[in-house]
Amino acid sequence: ATAGLSAEAAATTPTTFDLSNAPTDHAGLLAWVAEVAELTQPDRIHWVDGSDAEYKVLTDELIAGGTLVRLNDEKKPNSFWARTDPSDVARVEQRTFICSVDEADAGPTNNWMAPAEMKALMTELYRGSMKGRTLYVVPFCMGPLTAEKPMFGVEITDSAYVVASMRIMARTGSEVLAKMGTAAKYVPCLHSVGAPLEPGQKDVPWPCNDEKYIVQFPEERTIWSYGSGYGGNSLLGKKCYSLRIASAMARDEGWLAEHMLILKLISPEKKVHYIAAAFPSACGKTNLAMLDPTLEGWEVETLGDDIAWMRFGEDGRLYAVNPEFGLFGVAPGTGWKTNPNAMRTIEKGNSLFTNVALTDDGDVWWEGYSQTPPNHLTDWKGREWTPESGEVSSHPNSRFCTPIKQCPIIADEYEDPNGVPISAIIFGGRRATTVPLVTESRDWDHGVFMGATLSSETTAAAVGEVGVVRRDPMAMLPFLGYNAGDYLNHWLTVGKDNDASKLPKIFYVNWFRKDEAGKFVWPGFSENGRVLKWVIERLEGQAAAVETPIGYVPTTDALDVTGLDLSLEALQVALNVDDEEWKAEIPLIEEWFAKLGDKVPAALKLELDGLKARLG
Ligand code: SAT
Ligand code: MN
């Protein structure tokens, strides 16, 4: 094969790959795989079929390489413990780019680089980046495969950890590839950890690269990710596709791709309402999605905990589908008291735990898992840990990755490709002050204003300072695939283009308000069912509310607090709307709108004027 070439040229001529045995006749896909293989130079190509046998081989290899530890089968069957490199633990917003053709389309809230420039730069990073590794081809589908238009993607990755996680988080493998046929459109998702191996070089347990890029090309509907193995950066069907790319699709096609949980609420009279709710990462979406209500007779079932794709049905209502197949929940704080249904889900096994602690008997543990910590653990950095260590055992953004269908309260409608009709949309953030427990918007535009000005204290879900209040429109700030001003305008347009009487009602909640002593005033978790009850009663014209400058807030006796150990004083603090606090909020909202520049929709400026006028 080297005939005619000098030894030097032969050594630098990339290997070409024979794909004649590939399990597909999809010419576009074959061409793309060949092109990527030629660029990245893996040792071999593996087409992921999604079988149990394949999963066994993959996880055995990951165990041999030190990436995974198999957990005790009696505690967590078919489950594994993973530790990342300590530098690769969260989404990297500074390294995340929206590479639209026109910079204005990325907007003031996203990092941008011209697509050609980014591609040139990343092509050089990818050149040879899979040397010594396997190139995995992962066909996947976001949302049910039975959808009229299944939403396909194919992720190429050199990480077996990513393949194993993708199997939990999305529908993957042979069935998807077969359904794609020879010509289906798909979102190409390219991922490399950026850690090529020289011949004979020993791998590390968590390969990654200090240089990271998480890049979306919205016009091309393409994703390139480099340097990180952490879920939000590497499981490209999740935030990259289902939010950043899908939000651009939704803008073009008149639907909504949102950072929202979906739940089904059943009243004691067996009336059913579906609710979608948006909160920033690590603000309790998974807990609310699986709520175990303390209120007599009320029940919750789960449809999704992170992402909702919402389209209008022929009846004019807004229908939501969860595109995901698994839960990627924050571990710390998840326990039998706070989220028993999540605990029941992971107990069934088939799960991956990343950056939590390992117990001596081969189970996992994290802060909040149980009240008393074990006497000895291996912490997320692999060190000995005891309760005296003076440090947390698990990274604050450590995660459980588990099949959603194992959730004991998964709703039957989860697999319905048409989704469920949404009665109420709830926005929320983490605020110690100012924002009351629950507020009902005046109308759709006002609800969009509430979402547009959503504010929250930052969490460990992204690299950076924790606890800083920032504006996070519809909890989508890190996940917007286009200009934030255009996005807000899209929400308004959706309201205008559809029958107002059938639109969901919009609410705003804050579970995190504190009293002067710094203590949370509302117990939260299972007790949040009481707030959902008020929301439903408002939809049905039953519960009382007071009109305040910011919207309708429950009267202290409209909220059902039977059996709750909560003083009237605490309840008043939770529901309080303080005009002075809100006046102090105005300049912050103005600052946020100023950042959006001339793209701020006129209707939202009017809403701000209205709020100012009502505050006096
Ligand atoms: O890390 S993820 O982006 O997948 C989860 C989150 O931060 O919401
Ligand atoms: Mn999320």
XYZ file of C-alpha atoms and ligand atoms in Angstrom:
625
model
C 0.000 0.000 0.000
C 2.974 2.273 0.470
C 4.294 1.734 -3.038
C 5.476 4.929 -4.624
C 5.541 6.866 -1.371
C 8.596 7.758 0.647
C 8.698 6.255 4.126
C 7.980 9.671 5.571
C 4.972 10.278 3.369
C 3.667 6.783 4.086
C 3.869 7.452 7.797
C 1.826 10.624 7.468
C -0.665 9.368 4.897
C -3.816 8.701 6.862
C -5.290 5.238 6.876
C -8.479 4.890 4.890
C -11.305 2.770 6.214
C -13.262 -0.018 4.635
C -16.934 0.438 5.478
C -18.261 -2.297 3.196
C -19.358 -4.309 6.238
C -21.167 -1.391 7.875
C -24.719 -2.278 9.002
C -26.350 0.442 6.890
C -26.798 1.537 3.289
C -27.353 5.154 4.256
C -24.904 6.725 1.813
C -24.755 10.092 3.570
C -24.016 8.486 6.900
C -21.380 6.172 5.417
C -19.665 9.093 3.750
C -19.651 11.098 6.981
C -18.275 8.207 9.048
C -15.553 7.619 6.455
C -14.650 11.294 6.439
C -14.451 11.522 10.224
C -12.456 8.287 10.468
C -9.978 9.556 7.945
C -9.568 12.778 9.891
C -9.416 11.314 13.404
C -7.529 8.055 12.589
C -9.041 5.639 15.116
C -7.680 2.090 15.435
C -11.090 0.647 14.623
C -14.723 1.548 13.947
C -17.600 0.068 15.902
C -21.251 0.508 14.928
C -23.251 0.504 18.138
C -26.165 -1.962 18.074
C -27.420 -1.221 21.592
C -27.561 -4.897 22.626
C -27.021 -6.235 26.138
C -24.039 -8.250 24.902
C -22.422 -5.122 23.502
C -23.082 -3.250 26.754
C -21.367 -6.039 28.681
C -18.254 -5.842 26.484
C -18.161 -2.034 26.695
C -18.540 -1.875 30.455
C -16.012 -4.703 30.942
C -13.521 -2.696 28.917
C -14.277 0.419 30.951
C -13.725 -1.573 34.149
C -10.423 -2.944 32.836
C -9.334 0.589 31.962
C -10.216 1.925 35.414
C -13.018 4.236 34.235
C -15.800 2.204 35.869
C -16.160 0.101 38.985
C -18.959 -2.465 39.003
C -21.292 -1.941 41.962
C -22.507 -4.722 44.233
C -25.231 -6.532 42.266
C -27.363 -6.904 45.384
C -27.338 -3.152 45.986
C -27.410 -1.751 42.454
C -27.685 -4.469 39.801
C -25.908 -3.921 36.483
C -24.655 -0.526 37.672
C -21.343 1.264 37.702
C -19.375 3.935 39.521
C -17.333 6.406 37.458
C -14.946 9.135 38.457
C -14.013 11.886 36.041
C -10.823 13.832 35.864
C -11.313 16.460 38.624
C -11.172 19.171 35.963
C -14.016 17.701 33.871
C -17.071 17.831 36.111
C -19.651 20.187 34.602
C -20.811 22.039 31.512
C -18.292 24.598 30.278
C -20.356 27.618 29.242
C -17.261 29.703 28.414
C -16.251 27.045 25.868
C -19.724 26.639 24.351
C -20.346 28.309 20.988
C -23.261 28.980 18.688
C -21.600 29.232 15.281
C -24.369 30.745 13.209
C -23.450 32.231 9.845
C -24.349 35.697 11.075
C -22.987 36.717 14.497
C -26.233 38.559 15.301
C -28.087 35.242 15.169
C -26.044 33.882 18.066
C -26.980 36.978 20.016
C -25.439 38.700 23.010
C -25.757 35.737 25.375
C -23.791 33.141 23.385
C -20.153 32.802 22.405
C -19.761 33.032 18.650
C -17.176 32.323 16.000
C -17.657 32.225 12.229
C -18.505 28.648 11.197
C -15.630 28.353 8.722
C -13.127 29.644 11.266
C -14.396 27.293 13.975
C -14.369 24.359 11.585
C -10.816 25.062 10.512
C -9.700 25.326 14.121
C -11.511 22.204 15.266
C -10.542 20.168 12.230
C -6.951 20.562 13.356
C -7.920 19.471 16.878
C -9.723 16.414 15.518
C -6.860 15.473 13.189
C -5.554 12.202 14.597
C -7.476 12.758 17.854
C -8.838 9.186 17.944
C -5.477 7.465 17.413
C -5.230 4.342 19.523
C -8.958 4.421 20.239
C -12.209 3.045 18.867
C -14.513 5.271 16.840
C -18.044 4.406 17.932
C -21.008 5.236 15.720
C -24.107 5.710 17.869
C -27.377 6.022 15.937
C -30.001 7.583 18.190
C -33.487 9.017 18.162
C -34.771 11.794 20.409
C -38.400 11.100 21.283
C -40.315 7.963 20.347
C -39.183 6.056 17.257
C -42.891 5.767 16.422
C -43.172 9.521 15.793
C -44.462 10.619 12.414
C -41.104 12.336 11.883
C -38.596 10.606 14.184
C -35.878 13.007 15.301
C -32.681 11.175 14.425
C -29.123 11.873 15.370
C -25.867 10.013 15.009
C -23.086 10.572 17.496
C -19.549 9.634 16.586
C -17.462 9.398 19.738
C -14.180 7.889 20.903
C -15.479 7.430 24.454
C -17.006 4.130 25.582
C -18.341 5.980 28.656
C -20.318 8.200 26.295
C -21.657 5.170 24.413
C -22.765 3.538 27.680
C -24.410 6.768 28.873
C -26.098 7.440 25.531
C -27.700 3.997 25.763
C -29.441 5.146 28.953
C -30.237 8.712 27.893
C -31.534 8.159 24.329
C -33.058 5.466 22.185
C -29.972 4.050 20.440
C -28.726 1.202 18.291
C -29.812 -1.141 15.485
C -33.499 -0.374 15.649
C -32.792 3.305 15.133
C -30.340 2.650 12.317
C -32.859 0.386 10.571
C -35.568 3.013 10.895
C -33.222 5.609 9.368
C -33.206 3.583 6.178
C -31.004 4.816 3.367
C -31.785 8.511 3.404
C -33.271 9.789 6.688
C -32.129 13.209 7.833
C -30.187 13.194 11.083
C -28.199 15.597 13.213
C -24.501 14.680 12.927
C -22.872 14.908 16.350
C -19.090 14.589 16.475
C -17.390 14.012 19.805
C -13.791 13.327 20.751
C -12.228 13.436 24.201
C -9.142 14.800 22.467
C -6.672 12.312 23.930
C -5.007 10.260 21.183
C -2.753 7.403 22.258
C 0.691 6.759 20.834
C 1.452 3.122 20.049
C 2.000 1.363 23.392
C 0.900 4.386 25.429
C -1.203 3.441 28.470
C -4.592 5.124 28.698
C -5.757 7.066 31.743
C -9.120 6.258 33.427
C -10.691 9.549 32.288
C -9.146 10.856 29.087
C -9.969 14.473 28.259
C -8.226 17.611 27.060
C -7.679 20.970 28.757
C -8.782 22.628 25.536
C -12.534 22.191 25.222
C -15.064 23.225 22.587
C -18.799 22.552 22.654
C -20.026 23.853 19.334
C -23.386 24.060 17.615
C -23.812 25.020 13.952
C -27.518 25.917 13.989
C -28.063 26.384 10.249
C -26.394 23.073 9.424
C -28.011 21.364 12.436
C -24.607 19.996 13.322
C -22.734 19.550 16.603
C -18.980 19.314 17.239
C -17.682 18.664 20.741
C -14.067 18.264 21.783
C -12.066 17.732 24.946
C -14.666 16.807 27.585
C -16.281 13.531 28.631
C -18.732 15.121 31.097
C -22.399 14.399 30.276
C -23.658 17.861 29.389
C -20.656 18.347 27.084
C -20.499 14.870 25.568
C -23.962 13.258 25.462
C -24.781 15.293 22.418
C -28.427 14.235 22.122
C -29.190 16.095 25.341
C -28.500 19.831 25.645
C -26.655 20.233 22.335
C -29.319 18.635 20.129
C -32.561 18.653 22.118
C -32.153 22.254 23.277
C -29.584 24.242 21.277
C -30.168 22.752 17.827
C -33.840 21.947 18.460
C -34.576 25.504 19.646
C -33.400 26.750 16.244
C -35.551 24.123 14.512
C -38.498 25.119 16.705
C -38.061 28.808 15.811
C -38.174 27.931 12.113
C -41.120 25.543 12.445
C -43.360 27.233 15.049
C -42.845 25.016 18.078
C -40.936 25.172 21.374
C -37.880 23.212 22.572
C -37.576 23.969 26.265
C -35.575 23.183 29.400
C -38.660 21.807 31.155
C -39.848 18.848 33.134
C -43.238 17.358 32.268
C -45.552 15.957 34.934
C -49.062 14.607 35.174
C -51.100 15.757 38.141
C -54.153 13.766 39.203
C -56.645 15.311 41.624
C -58.622 13.374 44.255
C -61.550 13.562 41.778
C -59.235 11.889 39.203
C -59.083 14.969 37.001
C -55.844 15.045 35.019
C -53.668 18.051 34.234
C -50.260 18.087 32.580
C -47.729 20.676 33.681
C -44.404 21.731 32.154
C -41.893 23.566 34.332
C -38.596 25.307 33.610
C -35.886 25.821 36.213
C -32.155 26.368 35.771
C -29.906 23.323 36.220
C -29.718 21.957 39.761
C -32.834 23.792 41.015
C -35.001 20.723 41.621
C -36.580 19.812 38.257
C -36.017 16.101 38.859
C -37.549 16.360 42.337
C -40.636 18.217 41.108
C -41.057 15.847 38.154
C -41.321 12.887 40.560
C -43.064 14.596 43.396
C -44.711 12.388 45.997
C -47.437 14.794 47.207
C -48.174 14.916 50.913
C -51.696 16.161 50.194
C -54.349 13.486 50.579
C -55.616 12.081 47.283
C -53.286 13.974 44.950
C -50.962 12.009 42.693
C -48.114 12.841 40.370
C -46.807 10.801 37.463
C -43.617 11.602 35.572
C -43.085 12.218 31.859
C -39.741 14.002 31.876
C -37.314 15.814 34.144
C -35.268 18.073 31.861
C -36.462 18.701 28.312
C -39.855 19.263 26.682
C -40.562 19.554 22.973
C -43.920 21.262 22.594
C -46.003 21.486 19.441
C -49.558 22.648 18.810
C -52.079 19.907 18.162
C -54.977 20.059 15.735
C -57.231 20.952 18.657
C -55.184 24.109 19.247
C -53.616 22.898 22.484
C -49.906 22.731 23.201
C -48.622 19.138 23.425
C -45.360 18.144 25.116
C -43.036 15.211 24.456
C -39.934 14.293 26.432
C -37.220 13.560 23.849
C -35.041 11.740 26.370
C -34.899 8.109 27.492
C -33.154 8.494 30.841
C -32.635 10.748 33.821
C -29.359 12.581 34.366
C -30.058 13.897 37.825
C -27.946 15.755 40.369
C -27.097 13.183 43.052
C -26.393 15.267 46.188
C -29.625 16.089 47.958
C -31.457 13.163 46.350
C -32.660 10.839 49.090
C -35.625 8.910 50.454
C -37.040 12.043 52.026
C -36.489 14.472 49.153
C -37.130 12.202 46.172
C -38.203 8.654 47.033
C -39.199 7.957 43.429
C -35.717 8.756 42.150
C -34.326 6.386 44.801
C -36.726 3.653 43.677
C -35.650 4.283 40.074
C -31.933 3.872 40.733
C -32.479 0.895 43.064
C -33.589 -1.088 40.039
C -30.059 -0.746 38.717
C -28.902 -0.389 35.095
C -27.436 2.955 36.108
C -24.193 4.916 35.873
C -23.118 7.057 38.818
C -20.487 9.699 38.185
C -18.439 11.564 40.807
C -20.400 10.272 43.786
C -18.756 8.265 46.602
C -18.323 4.485 46.813
C -19.173 2.535 49.978
C -17.034 -0.323 51.266
C -19.736 -2.827 50.305
C -19.876 -1.668 46.696
C -22.821 0.712 46.819
C -22.943 4.455 46.159
C -23.410 7.279 48.617
C -23.633 11.062 48.442
C -24.569 13.930 50.725
C -28.302 13.563 51.371
C -28.491 9.904 50.282
C -29.159 8.981 53.907
C -29.066 10.987 57.107
C -26.038 9.348 58.659
C -23.031 8.960 56.421
C -21.200 5.632 56.396
C -18.079 5.511 58.543
C -15.863 5.046 55.535
C -16.136 5.829 51.844
C -14.018 6.267 48.758
C -14.730 9.846 47.703
C -15.214 11.210 44.191
C -11.497 11.826 43.892
C -10.720 8.224 44.861
C -9.446 9.124 48.317
C -10.294 7.630 51.714
C -13.184 9.527 53.259
C -14.666 9.555 56.761
C -17.299 11.860 58.287
C -14.353 13.678 59.893
C -12.754 14.472 56.542
C -14.275 17.934 56.568
C -15.045 17.779 52.838
C -18.022 16.518 50.876
C -17.641 12.971 49.598
C -19.343 13.671 46.251
C -18.911 16.482 43.777
C -21.862 18.930 44.039
C -22.614 18.231 40.362
C -22.229 14.460 40.646
C -24.916 12.625 38.702
C -27.024 9.507 38.466
C -27.818 8.346 34.960
C -30.717 5.928 34.947
C -33.445 4.667 32.569
C -36.581 6.807 32.939
C -38.813 3.801 32.349
C -37.614 2.355 35.664
C -39.322 5.218 37.460
C -42.220 3.630 39.373
C -44.488 6.584 38.565
C -43.679 6.940 34.857
C -46.895 7.933 33.049
C -48.247 5.631 30.332
C -48.304 8.619 27.982
C -44.494 8.828 28.118
C -44.217 6.779 24.903
C -46.996 8.661 23.079
C -45.338 10.375 20.106
C -48.079 13.031 20.143
C -47.323 14.018 23.713
C -49.633 15.394 26.385
C -51.672 18.638 26.385
C -50.136 21.172 28.749
C -52.485 23.095 31.078
C -49.885 25.175 32.883
C -46.308 26.291 32.357
C -44.295 27.085 35.442
C -41.094 29.096 35.497
C -38.905 29.226 38.563
C -35.527 30.112 39.938
C -33.510 30.045 43.097
C -33.901 33.356 44.944
C -33.332 33.985 48.647
C -35.342 37.207 48.545
C -37.970 39.203 46.610
C -39.735 36.443 44.633
C -42.844 34.902 46.252
C -43.631 31.194 46.442
C -46.021 31.337 43.491
C -47.376 34.001 41.147
C -49.908 33.643 38.362
C -49.328 35.754 35.278
C -51.962 38.209 34.054
C -51.955 36.784 30.527
C -49.626 35.102 27.995
C -47.474 38.170 27.291
C -47.081 38.828 30.993
C -46.160 35.163 31.481
C -43.539 35.500 28.749
C -42.225 38.568 30.596
C -41.945 36.485 33.766
C -40.007 33.816 31.891
C -37.906 36.403 30.078
C -36.817 37.959 33.372
C -36.372 34.672 35.250
C -33.544 35.076 37.734
C -31.627 32.513 39.697
C -28.537 32.055 41.812
C -25.926 30.039 39.880
C -25.271 26.394 40.835
C -22.523 23.802 40.434
C -24.067 22.480 37.213
C -21.774 24.771 35.260
C -18.145 25.647 35.864
C -17.922 29.060 37.550
C -18.941 30.950 40.656
C -21.907 29.570 42.615
C -24.663 31.716 44.171
C -24.540 34.726 41.836
C -27.957 36.018 40.717
C -28.218 36.037 36.937
C -31.046 36.416 34.421
C -31.822 33.123 32.762
C -34.670 33.483 30.246
C -36.988 30.475 30.524
C -33.986 28.707 32.201
C -32.559 28.504 28.677
C -29.596 30.897 28.960
C -26.945 28.166 28.498
C -29.075 26.269 25.975
C -30.287 28.857 23.467
C -29.357 27.975 19.911
C -30.002 31.505 18.661
C -30.445 35.145 19.612
C -32.114 35.542 23.031
C -34.182 38.521 21.840
C -35.451 36.546 18.849
C -36.211 33.681 21.190
C -38.389 35.869 23.423
C -40.103 37.177 20.334
C -40.761 33.588 19.247
C -42.557 32.942 22.545
C -44.734 36.012 21.961
C -45.445 34.949 18.379
C -46.498 31.495 19.518
C -49.006 33.213 21.813
C -50.298 35.467 19.035
C -50.553 32.734 16.390
C -52.609 30.402 18.522
C -55.988 30.432 20.232
C -55.441 32.366 23.481
C -58.165 30.431 25.289
C -56.275 27.185 24.696
C -52.801 28.363 25.639
C -51.365 27.053 28.906
C -51.527 29.524 31.801
C -48.132 30.723 32.971
C -47.000 30.746 36.613
C -43.763 31.580 38.423
C -42.513 29.821 41.563
C -39.655 30.185 44.040
C -39.105 27.345 46.515
C -35.922 28.940 47.838
C -36.945 32.079 49.703
C -35.200 32.603 53.033
C -36.141 34.465 56.202
C -33.953 37.040 57.914
C -32.118 34.270 59.759
C -31.198 32.723 56.397
C -33.521 29.735 56.808
C -35.722 28.490 53.939
C -39.308 29.555 54.715
C -41.011 26.934 52.564
C -40.341 23.216 53.194
C -40.279 22.413 49.465
C -39.951 18.912 47.950
C -43.122 16.839 48.529
C -44.878 19.894 49.955
C -44.641 21.622 46.581
C -47.706 19.582 45.648
C -49.643 22.186 47.616
C -48.534 24.854 45.160
C -49.456 22.640 42.205
C -52.911 22.220 43.736
C -53.355 26.008 43.870
C -52.196 26.264 40.245
C -54.804 23.736 39.138
C -57.505 25.404 41.203
C -56.660 28.723 39.556
C -57.071 27.113 36.126
C -60.466 25.920 37.223
C -61.422 29.302 38.651
C -61.614 28.041 42.229
C -58.764 29.286 44.425
C -58.465 32.818 45.762
C -55.643 35.197 44.917
C -54.648 38.773 45.537
C -53.688 40.983 42.646
C -50.217 42.412 43.268
C -48.011 44.536 40.989
C -46.232 41.373 39.811
C -49.313 39.194 39.263
C -51.763 37.070 41.245
C -50.456 35.566 44.483
C -52.397 33.192 46.774
C -54.089 34.606 49.823
C -52.707 32.918 52.945
C -55.828 30.784 53.248
C -56.032 29.897 49.532
C -52.969 27.706 49.778
C -53.795 24.318 51.298
C -51.438 23.936 54.257
C -53.440 21.312 56.177
C -51.152 19.120 58.230
C -48.135 21.255 57.451
C -45.977 22.472 60.293
C -45.633 26.040 59.040
C -46.309 29.220 60.981
C -48.595 31.860 59.528
C -45.646 34.212 59.755
C -43.480 31.949 57.595
C -46.299 31.571 55.088
C -46.642 35.348 54.924
C -42.939 35.698 54.228
C -43.161 33.014 51.535
C -46.037 34.820 49.796
C -44.902 38.375 50.426
C -44.615 40.845 47.572
C -42.577 43.764 48.845
C -42.833 46.798 46.568
C -39.453 48.115 47.696
C -37.720 44.813 46.918
C -39.368 44.797 43.506
C -38.396 48.391 42.821
C -34.820 47.302 43.440
C -35.336 44.540 40.878
C -36.297 46.970 38.101
C -32.774 48.246 37.328
C -31.585 44.634 37.135
C -34.293 43.835 34.608
C -33.431 47.009 32.684
C -29.778 46.012 32.682
C -30.749 42.586 31.301
C -32.937 44.103 28.581
C -30.136 46.529 27.726
C -27.871 43.546 27.173
C -30.363 42.204 24.634
C -30.173 45.529 22.796
C -32.661 46.386 20.081
C -33.951 42.831 19.960
C -36.056 43.249 23.100
C -39.628 42.756 21.882
C -41.831 45.843 22.248
C -44.446 43.786 24.084
C -41.910 42.996 26.813
C -40.916 46.663 27.172
C -44.618 47.373 27.629
C -44.784 44.708 30.316
C -41.847 46.330 32.099
C -43.534 49.740 31.884
C -46.715 48.192 33.283
C -44.825 46.662 36.197
C -43.115 49.971 36.959
C -46.424 51.808 36.868
C -48.065 49.305 39.194
C -45.166 49.573 41.639
C -45.691 53.342 41.615
O -24.943 18.513 32.499
S -26.242 18.669 31.888
O -26.243 19.866 31.053
O -26.582 17.528 31.075
C -27.418 18.838 33.097
C -27.723 20.253 33.391
O -26.805 21.013 33.728
O -28.901 20.647 33.280
Mn -31.002 20.537 32.658
